[in-house]
PDB file of C-alpha atoms in Angstrom:
ATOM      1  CA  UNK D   1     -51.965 -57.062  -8.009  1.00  0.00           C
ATOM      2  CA  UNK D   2     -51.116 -53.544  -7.871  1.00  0.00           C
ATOM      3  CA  UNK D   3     -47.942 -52.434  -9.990  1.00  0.00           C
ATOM      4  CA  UNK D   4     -44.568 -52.233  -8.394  1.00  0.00           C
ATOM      5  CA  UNK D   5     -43.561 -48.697  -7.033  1.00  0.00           C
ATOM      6  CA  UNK D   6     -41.304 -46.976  -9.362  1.00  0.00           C
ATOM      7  CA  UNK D   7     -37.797 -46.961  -8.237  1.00  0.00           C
ATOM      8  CA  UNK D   8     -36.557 -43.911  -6.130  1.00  0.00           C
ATOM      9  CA  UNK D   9     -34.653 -41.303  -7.800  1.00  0.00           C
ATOM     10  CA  UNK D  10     -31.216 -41.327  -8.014  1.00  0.00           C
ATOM     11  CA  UNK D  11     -29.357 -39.208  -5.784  1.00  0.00           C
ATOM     12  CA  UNK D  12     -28.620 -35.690  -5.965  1.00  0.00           C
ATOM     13  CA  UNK D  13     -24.830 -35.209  -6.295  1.00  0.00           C
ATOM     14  CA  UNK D  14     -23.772 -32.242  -4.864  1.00  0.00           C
ATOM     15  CA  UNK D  15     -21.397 -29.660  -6.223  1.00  0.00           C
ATOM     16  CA  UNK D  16     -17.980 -30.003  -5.083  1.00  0.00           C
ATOM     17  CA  UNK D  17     -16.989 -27.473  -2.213  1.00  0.00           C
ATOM     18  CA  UNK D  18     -15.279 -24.672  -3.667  1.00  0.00           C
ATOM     19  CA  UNK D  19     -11.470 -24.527  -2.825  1.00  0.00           C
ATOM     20  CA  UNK D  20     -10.519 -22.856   0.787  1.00  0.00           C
ATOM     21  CA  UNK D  21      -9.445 -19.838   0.849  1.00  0.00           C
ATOM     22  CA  UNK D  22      -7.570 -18.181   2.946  1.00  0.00           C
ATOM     23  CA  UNK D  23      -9.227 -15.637   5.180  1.00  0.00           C
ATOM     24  CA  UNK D  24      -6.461 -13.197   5.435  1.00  0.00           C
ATOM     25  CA  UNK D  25      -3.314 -12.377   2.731  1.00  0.00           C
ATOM     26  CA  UNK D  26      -0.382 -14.228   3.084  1.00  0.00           C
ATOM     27  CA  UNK D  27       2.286 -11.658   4.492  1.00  0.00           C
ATOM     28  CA  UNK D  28       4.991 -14.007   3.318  1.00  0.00           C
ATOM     29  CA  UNK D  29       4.079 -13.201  -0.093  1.00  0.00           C
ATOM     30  CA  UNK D  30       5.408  -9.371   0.777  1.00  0.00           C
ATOM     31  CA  UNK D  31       8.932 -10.967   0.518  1.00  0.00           C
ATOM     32  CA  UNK D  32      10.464  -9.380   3.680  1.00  0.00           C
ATOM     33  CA  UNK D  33      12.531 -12.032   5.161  1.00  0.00           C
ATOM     34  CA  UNK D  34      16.412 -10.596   4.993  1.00  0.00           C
ATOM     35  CA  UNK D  35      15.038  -7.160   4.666  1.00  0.00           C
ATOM     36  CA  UNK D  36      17.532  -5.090   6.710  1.00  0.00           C
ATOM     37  CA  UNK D  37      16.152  -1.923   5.642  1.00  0.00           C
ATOM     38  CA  UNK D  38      12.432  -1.309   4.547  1.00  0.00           C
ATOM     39  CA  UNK D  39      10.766   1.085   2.605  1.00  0.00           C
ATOM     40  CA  UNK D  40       6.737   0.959   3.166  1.00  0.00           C
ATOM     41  CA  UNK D  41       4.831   3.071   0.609  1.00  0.00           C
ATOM     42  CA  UNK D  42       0.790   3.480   1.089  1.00  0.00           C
ATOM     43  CA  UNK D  43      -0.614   4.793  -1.810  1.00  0.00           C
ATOM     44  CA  UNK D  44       1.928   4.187  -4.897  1.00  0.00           C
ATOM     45  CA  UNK D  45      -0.787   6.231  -7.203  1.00  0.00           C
ATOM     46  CA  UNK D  46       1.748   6.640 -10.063  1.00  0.00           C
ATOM     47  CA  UNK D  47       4.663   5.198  -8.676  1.00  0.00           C
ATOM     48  CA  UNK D  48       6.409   8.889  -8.205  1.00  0.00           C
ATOM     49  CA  UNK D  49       7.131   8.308  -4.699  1.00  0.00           C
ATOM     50  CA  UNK D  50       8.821   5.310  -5.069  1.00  0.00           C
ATOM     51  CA  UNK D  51      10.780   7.265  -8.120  1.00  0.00           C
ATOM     52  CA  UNK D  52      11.668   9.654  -5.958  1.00  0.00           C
ATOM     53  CA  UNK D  53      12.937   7.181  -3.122  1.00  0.00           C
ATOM     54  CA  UNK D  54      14.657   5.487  -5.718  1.00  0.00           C
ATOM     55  CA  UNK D  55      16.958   8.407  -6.904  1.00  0.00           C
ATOM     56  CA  UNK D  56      17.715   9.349  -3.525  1.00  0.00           C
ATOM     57  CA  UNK D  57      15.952  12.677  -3.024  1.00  0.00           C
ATOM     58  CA  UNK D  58      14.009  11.654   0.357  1.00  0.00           C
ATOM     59  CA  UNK D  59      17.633  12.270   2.033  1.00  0.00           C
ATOM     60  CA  UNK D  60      17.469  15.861   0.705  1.00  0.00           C
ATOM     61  CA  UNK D  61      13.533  15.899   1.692  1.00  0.00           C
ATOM     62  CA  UNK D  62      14.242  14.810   5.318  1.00  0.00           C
ATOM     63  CA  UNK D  63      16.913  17.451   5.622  1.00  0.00           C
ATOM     64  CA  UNK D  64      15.090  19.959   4.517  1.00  0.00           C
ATOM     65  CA  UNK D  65      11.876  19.590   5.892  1.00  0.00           C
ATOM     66  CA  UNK D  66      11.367  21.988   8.977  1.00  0.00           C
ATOM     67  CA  UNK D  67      11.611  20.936  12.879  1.00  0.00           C
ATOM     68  CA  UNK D  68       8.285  19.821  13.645  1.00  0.00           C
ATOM     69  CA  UNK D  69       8.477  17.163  10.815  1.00  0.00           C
ATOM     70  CA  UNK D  70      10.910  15.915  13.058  1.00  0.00           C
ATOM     71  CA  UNK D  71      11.237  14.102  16.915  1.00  0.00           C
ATOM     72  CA  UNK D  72      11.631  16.643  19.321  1.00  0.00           C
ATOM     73  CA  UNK D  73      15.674  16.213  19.789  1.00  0.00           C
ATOM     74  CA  UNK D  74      16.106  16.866  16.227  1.00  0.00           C
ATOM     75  CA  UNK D  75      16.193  20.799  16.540  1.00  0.00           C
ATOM     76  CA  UNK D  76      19.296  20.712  19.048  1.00  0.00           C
ATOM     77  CA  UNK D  77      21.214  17.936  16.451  1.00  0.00           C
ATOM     78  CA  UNK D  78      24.342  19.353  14.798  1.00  0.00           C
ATOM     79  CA  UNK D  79      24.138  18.917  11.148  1.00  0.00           C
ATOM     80  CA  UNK D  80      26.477  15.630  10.898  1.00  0.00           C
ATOM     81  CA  UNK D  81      24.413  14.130  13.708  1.00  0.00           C
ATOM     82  CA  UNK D  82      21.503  14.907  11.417  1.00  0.00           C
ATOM     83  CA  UNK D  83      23.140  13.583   8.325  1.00  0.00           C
ATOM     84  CA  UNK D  84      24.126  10.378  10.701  1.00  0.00           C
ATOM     85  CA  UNK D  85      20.307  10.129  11.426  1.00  0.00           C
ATOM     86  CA  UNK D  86      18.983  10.059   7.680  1.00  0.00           C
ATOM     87  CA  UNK D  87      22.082   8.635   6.127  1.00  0.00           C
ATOM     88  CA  UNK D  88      20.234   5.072   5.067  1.00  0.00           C
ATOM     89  CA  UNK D  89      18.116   7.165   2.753  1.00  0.00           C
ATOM     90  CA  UNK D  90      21.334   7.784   0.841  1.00  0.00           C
ATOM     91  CA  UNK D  91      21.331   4.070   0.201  1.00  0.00           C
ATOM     92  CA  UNK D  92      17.827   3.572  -2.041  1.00  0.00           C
ATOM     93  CA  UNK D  93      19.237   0.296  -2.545  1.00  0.00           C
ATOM     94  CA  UNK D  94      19.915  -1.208   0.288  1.00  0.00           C
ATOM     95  CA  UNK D  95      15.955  -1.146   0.992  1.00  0.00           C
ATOM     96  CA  UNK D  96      13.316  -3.507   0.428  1.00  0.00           C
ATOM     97  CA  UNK D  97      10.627  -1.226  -0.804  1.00  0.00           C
ATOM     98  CA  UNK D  98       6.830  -2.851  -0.653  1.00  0.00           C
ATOM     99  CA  UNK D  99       4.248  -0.108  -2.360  1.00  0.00           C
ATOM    100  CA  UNK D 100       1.144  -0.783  -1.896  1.00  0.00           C
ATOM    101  CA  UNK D 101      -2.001   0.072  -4.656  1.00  0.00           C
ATOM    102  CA  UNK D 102      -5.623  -0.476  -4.145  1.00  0.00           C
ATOM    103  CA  UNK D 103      -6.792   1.014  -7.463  1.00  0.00           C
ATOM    104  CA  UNK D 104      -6.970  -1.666  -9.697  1.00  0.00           C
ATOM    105  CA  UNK D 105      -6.573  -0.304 -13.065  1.00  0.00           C
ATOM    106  CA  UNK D 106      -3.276   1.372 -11.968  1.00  0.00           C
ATOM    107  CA  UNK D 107      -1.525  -1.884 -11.023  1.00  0.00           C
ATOM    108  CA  UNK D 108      -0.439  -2.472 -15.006  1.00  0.00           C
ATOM    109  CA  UNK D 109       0.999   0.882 -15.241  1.00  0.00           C
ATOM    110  CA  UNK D 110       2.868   0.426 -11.683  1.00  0.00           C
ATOM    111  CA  UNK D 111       4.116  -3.485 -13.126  1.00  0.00           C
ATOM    112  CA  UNK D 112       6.113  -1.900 -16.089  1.00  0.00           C
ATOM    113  CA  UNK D 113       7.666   0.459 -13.782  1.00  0.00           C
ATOM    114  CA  UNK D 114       8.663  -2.203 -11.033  1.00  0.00           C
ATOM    115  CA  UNK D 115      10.203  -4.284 -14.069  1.00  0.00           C
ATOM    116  CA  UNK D 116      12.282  -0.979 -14.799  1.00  0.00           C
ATOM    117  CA  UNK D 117      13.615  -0.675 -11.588  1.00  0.00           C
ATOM    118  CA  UNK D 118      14.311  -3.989 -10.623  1.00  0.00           C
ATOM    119  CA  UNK D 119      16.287  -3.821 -13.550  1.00  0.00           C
ATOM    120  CA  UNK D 120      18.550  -1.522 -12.148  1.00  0.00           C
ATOM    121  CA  UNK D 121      18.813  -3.742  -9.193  1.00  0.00           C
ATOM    122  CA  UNK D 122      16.476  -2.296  -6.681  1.00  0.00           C
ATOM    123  CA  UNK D 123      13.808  -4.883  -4.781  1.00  0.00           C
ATOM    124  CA  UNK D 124      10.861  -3.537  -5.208  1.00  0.00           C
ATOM    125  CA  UNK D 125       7.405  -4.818  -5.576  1.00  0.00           C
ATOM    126  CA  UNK D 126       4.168  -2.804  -6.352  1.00  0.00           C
ATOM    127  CA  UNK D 127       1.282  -4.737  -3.995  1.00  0.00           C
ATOM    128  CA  UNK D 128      -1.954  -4.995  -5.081  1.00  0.00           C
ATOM    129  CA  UNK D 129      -3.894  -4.108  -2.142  1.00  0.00           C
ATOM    130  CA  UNK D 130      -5.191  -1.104   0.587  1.00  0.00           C
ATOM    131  CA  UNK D 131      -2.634  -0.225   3.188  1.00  0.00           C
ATOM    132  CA  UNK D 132      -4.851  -0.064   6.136  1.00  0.00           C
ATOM    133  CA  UNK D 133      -5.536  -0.512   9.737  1.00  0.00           C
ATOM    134  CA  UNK D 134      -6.821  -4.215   9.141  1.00  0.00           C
ATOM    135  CA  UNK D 135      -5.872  -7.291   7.097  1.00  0.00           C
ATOM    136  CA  UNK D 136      -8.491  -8.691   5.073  1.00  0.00           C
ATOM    137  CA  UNK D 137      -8.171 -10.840   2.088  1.00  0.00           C
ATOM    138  CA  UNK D 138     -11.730  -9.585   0.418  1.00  0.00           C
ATOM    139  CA  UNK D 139     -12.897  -5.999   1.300  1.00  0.00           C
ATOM    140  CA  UNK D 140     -15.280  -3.736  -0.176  1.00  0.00           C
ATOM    141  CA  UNK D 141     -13.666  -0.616  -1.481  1.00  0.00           C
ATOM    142  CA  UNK D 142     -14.800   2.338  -3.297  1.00  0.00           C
ATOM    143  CA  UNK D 143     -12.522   3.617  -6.612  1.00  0.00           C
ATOM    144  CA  UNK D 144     -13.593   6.780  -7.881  1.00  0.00           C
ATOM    145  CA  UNK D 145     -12.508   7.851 -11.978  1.00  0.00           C
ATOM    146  CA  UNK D 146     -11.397  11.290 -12.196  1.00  0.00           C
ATOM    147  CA  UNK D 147      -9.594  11.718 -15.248  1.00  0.00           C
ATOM    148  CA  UNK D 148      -9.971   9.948 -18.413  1.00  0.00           C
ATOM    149  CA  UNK D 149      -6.317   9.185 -18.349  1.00  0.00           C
ATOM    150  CA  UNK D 150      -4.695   5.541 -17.192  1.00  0.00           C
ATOM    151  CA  UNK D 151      -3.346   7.256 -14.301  1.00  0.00           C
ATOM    152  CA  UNK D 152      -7.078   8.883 -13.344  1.00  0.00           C
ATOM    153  CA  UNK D 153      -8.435   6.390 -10.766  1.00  0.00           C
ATOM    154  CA  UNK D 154      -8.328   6.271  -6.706  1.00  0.00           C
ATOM    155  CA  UNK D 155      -9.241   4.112  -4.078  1.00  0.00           C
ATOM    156  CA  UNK D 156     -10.337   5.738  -0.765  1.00  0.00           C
ATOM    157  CA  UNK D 157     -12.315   4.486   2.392  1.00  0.00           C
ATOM    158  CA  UNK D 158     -13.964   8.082   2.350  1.00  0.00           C
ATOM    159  CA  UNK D 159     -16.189   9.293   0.422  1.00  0.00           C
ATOM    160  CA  UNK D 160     -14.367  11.456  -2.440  1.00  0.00           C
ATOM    161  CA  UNK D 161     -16.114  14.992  -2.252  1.00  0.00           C
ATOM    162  CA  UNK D 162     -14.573  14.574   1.954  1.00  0.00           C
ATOM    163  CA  UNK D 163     -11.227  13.446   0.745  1.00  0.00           C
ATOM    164  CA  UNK D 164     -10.812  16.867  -1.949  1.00  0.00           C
ATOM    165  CA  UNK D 165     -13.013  19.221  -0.216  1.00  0.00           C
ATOM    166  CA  UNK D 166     -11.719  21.978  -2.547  1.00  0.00           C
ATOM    167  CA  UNK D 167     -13.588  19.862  -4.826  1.00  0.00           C
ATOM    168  CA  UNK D 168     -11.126  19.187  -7.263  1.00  0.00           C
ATOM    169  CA  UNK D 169     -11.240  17.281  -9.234  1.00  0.00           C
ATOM    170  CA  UNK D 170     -14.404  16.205  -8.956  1.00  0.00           C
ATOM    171  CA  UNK D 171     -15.534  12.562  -9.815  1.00  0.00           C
ATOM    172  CA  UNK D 172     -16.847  11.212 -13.133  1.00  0.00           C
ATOM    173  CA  UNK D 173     -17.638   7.763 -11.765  1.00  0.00           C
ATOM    174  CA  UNK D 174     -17.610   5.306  -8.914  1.00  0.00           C
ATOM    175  CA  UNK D 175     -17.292   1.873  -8.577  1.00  0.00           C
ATOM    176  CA  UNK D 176     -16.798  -1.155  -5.941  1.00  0.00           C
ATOM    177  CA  UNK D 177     -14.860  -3.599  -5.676  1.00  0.00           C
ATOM    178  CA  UNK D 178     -13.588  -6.181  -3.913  1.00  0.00           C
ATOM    179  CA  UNK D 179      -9.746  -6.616  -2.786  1.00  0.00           C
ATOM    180  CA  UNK D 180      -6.931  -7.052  -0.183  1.00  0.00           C
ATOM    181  CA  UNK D 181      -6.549  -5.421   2.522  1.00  0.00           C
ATOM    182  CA  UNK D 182      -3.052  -5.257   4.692  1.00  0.00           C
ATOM    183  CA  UNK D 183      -2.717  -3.630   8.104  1.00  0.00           C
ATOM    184  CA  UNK D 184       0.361  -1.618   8.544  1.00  0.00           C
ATOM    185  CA  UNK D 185       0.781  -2.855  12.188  1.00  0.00           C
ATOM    186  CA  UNK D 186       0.563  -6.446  10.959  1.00  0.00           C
ATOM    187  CA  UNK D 187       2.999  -5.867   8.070  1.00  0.00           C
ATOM    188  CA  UNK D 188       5.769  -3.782  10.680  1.00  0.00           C
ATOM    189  CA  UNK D 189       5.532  -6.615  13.224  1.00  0.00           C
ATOM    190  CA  UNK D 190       6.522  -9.051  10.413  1.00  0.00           C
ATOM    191  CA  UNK D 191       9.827  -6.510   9.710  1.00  0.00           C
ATOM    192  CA  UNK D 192      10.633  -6.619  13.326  1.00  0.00           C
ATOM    193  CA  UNK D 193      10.166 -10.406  13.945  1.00  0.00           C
ATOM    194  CA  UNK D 194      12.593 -11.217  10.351  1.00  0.00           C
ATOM    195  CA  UNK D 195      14.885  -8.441  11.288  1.00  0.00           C
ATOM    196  CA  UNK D 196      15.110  -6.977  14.715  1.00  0.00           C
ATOM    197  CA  UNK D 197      17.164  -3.958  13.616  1.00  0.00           C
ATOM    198  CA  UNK D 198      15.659  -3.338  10.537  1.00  0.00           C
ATOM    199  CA  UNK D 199      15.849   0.101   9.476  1.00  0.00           C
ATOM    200  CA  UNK D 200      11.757   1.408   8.485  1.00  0.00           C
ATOM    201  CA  UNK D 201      11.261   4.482   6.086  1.00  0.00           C
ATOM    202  CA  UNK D 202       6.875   4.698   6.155  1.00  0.00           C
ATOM    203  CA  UNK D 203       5.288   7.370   3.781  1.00  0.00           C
ATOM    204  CA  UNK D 204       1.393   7.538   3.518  1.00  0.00           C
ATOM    205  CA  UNK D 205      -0.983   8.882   0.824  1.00  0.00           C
ATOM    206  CA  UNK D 206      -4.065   6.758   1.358  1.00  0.00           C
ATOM    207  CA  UNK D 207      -6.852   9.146   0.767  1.00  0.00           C
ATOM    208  CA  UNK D 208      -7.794  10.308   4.147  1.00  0.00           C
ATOM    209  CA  UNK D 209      -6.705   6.922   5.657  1.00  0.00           C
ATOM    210  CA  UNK D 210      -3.983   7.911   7.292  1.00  0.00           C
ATOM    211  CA  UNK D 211      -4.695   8.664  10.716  1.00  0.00           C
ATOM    212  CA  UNK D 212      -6.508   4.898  11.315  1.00  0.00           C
ATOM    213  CA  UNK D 213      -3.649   2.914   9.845  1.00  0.00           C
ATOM    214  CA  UNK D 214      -0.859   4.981  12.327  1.00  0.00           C
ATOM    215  CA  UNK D 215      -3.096   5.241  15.240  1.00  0.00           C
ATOM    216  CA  UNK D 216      -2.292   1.800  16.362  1.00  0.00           C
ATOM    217  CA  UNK D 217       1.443   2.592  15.948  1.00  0.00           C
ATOM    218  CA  UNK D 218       1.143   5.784  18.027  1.00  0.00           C
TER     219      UNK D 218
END
């Protein structure tokens, strides 16, 4: 008789699913719930601007800066009215201040100097992300070296050369990578909904960036 078949191979065991993740960051992880007052930085480079909001000179800034940095009523304000107007900037620390970085080699820099001042009792956080007009939790983004230094690395959505058309500095290298992204409309709505009269201070350095991530605001 002819010999038995052989038996059928065994079954192939398919690799486990990876884990689910989550198609957009978690804004909850921002910490903004009881946020009265809000701070949003875009673009915390070196972490001077936080510095600066920190020891209280964006008071002096707004003061200073000329009329058309302003809303239109602001040239016919008397100078308490004016003082009235910008006074929470006198208060650093009664703001939540969220500063976002999308360079990653300058997040450990920006972590030693969030431990500093939360030592000193201010709630801030250094976010490791773009500031943008969209939330994404995995975006391509080009970082462009500079500067040999720690400090000489930036993220833009541009290319550089458009960003510093003066061309300086110019580039030494360029890179992708893959990170969050947080829209700024996304991220004010969440103030507004946890705090209704919360208080918003918004300054943004984002390489070229800025007109798409206030568009939707205008």
């Amino acid at each position: 008789p002819p010999p038995p078949p052989p038996p059928p191979p065994p079954p192939l065991l398919s690799p486990p699913p990876p884990p689910a993740r989550s198609p957009v960051p978690d804004l909850s992880a921002l910490m903004l719930g009881g946020c009265g007052r809000v701070f949003i930085d875009g673009g915390s480079n070196m972490g001077e601007a936080v510095g600066a909001f920190a020891d209280g000179r964006f008071f002096s800034c707004a003061m200073q800066a000329p009329p058309r940095n302003h809303r239109a009523a602001w040239a016919s304000m008397g100078r308490g009215e004016k003082e009235a107007s910008m006074g929470p900037l006198r208060e650093p620390r009664s703001f939540c201040v969220r500063s976002f970085e999308a360079a990653p080699s300058l997040l450990p820099p920006l972590r030693e100097e969030e431990a500093s001042l939360r030592a000193r009792g201010y709630d801030v956080r250094f976010v490791d992300g773009a500031l943008s007009n969209r939330t994404a939790a995995e975006e391509a983004r080009p970082v462009w070296r500079y500067a040999s230094h720690r400090w000489g690395e930036t993220a833009a959505s541009l290319d550089f050369r458009d960003v510093h058309v003066e061309r300086k500095p110019l580039p030494l290298s360029s890179r992708t990578v893959l990170g969050r992204s947080y829209d700024l409309t996304e991220i004010v709505r969440a103030v507004v909904k946890a705090n209704a009269s919360s208080v918003l201070a918004l300054r943004l350095d984002v390489e070229g960036g800025e007109w798409w991530g206030l568009r939707r605001l205008l």
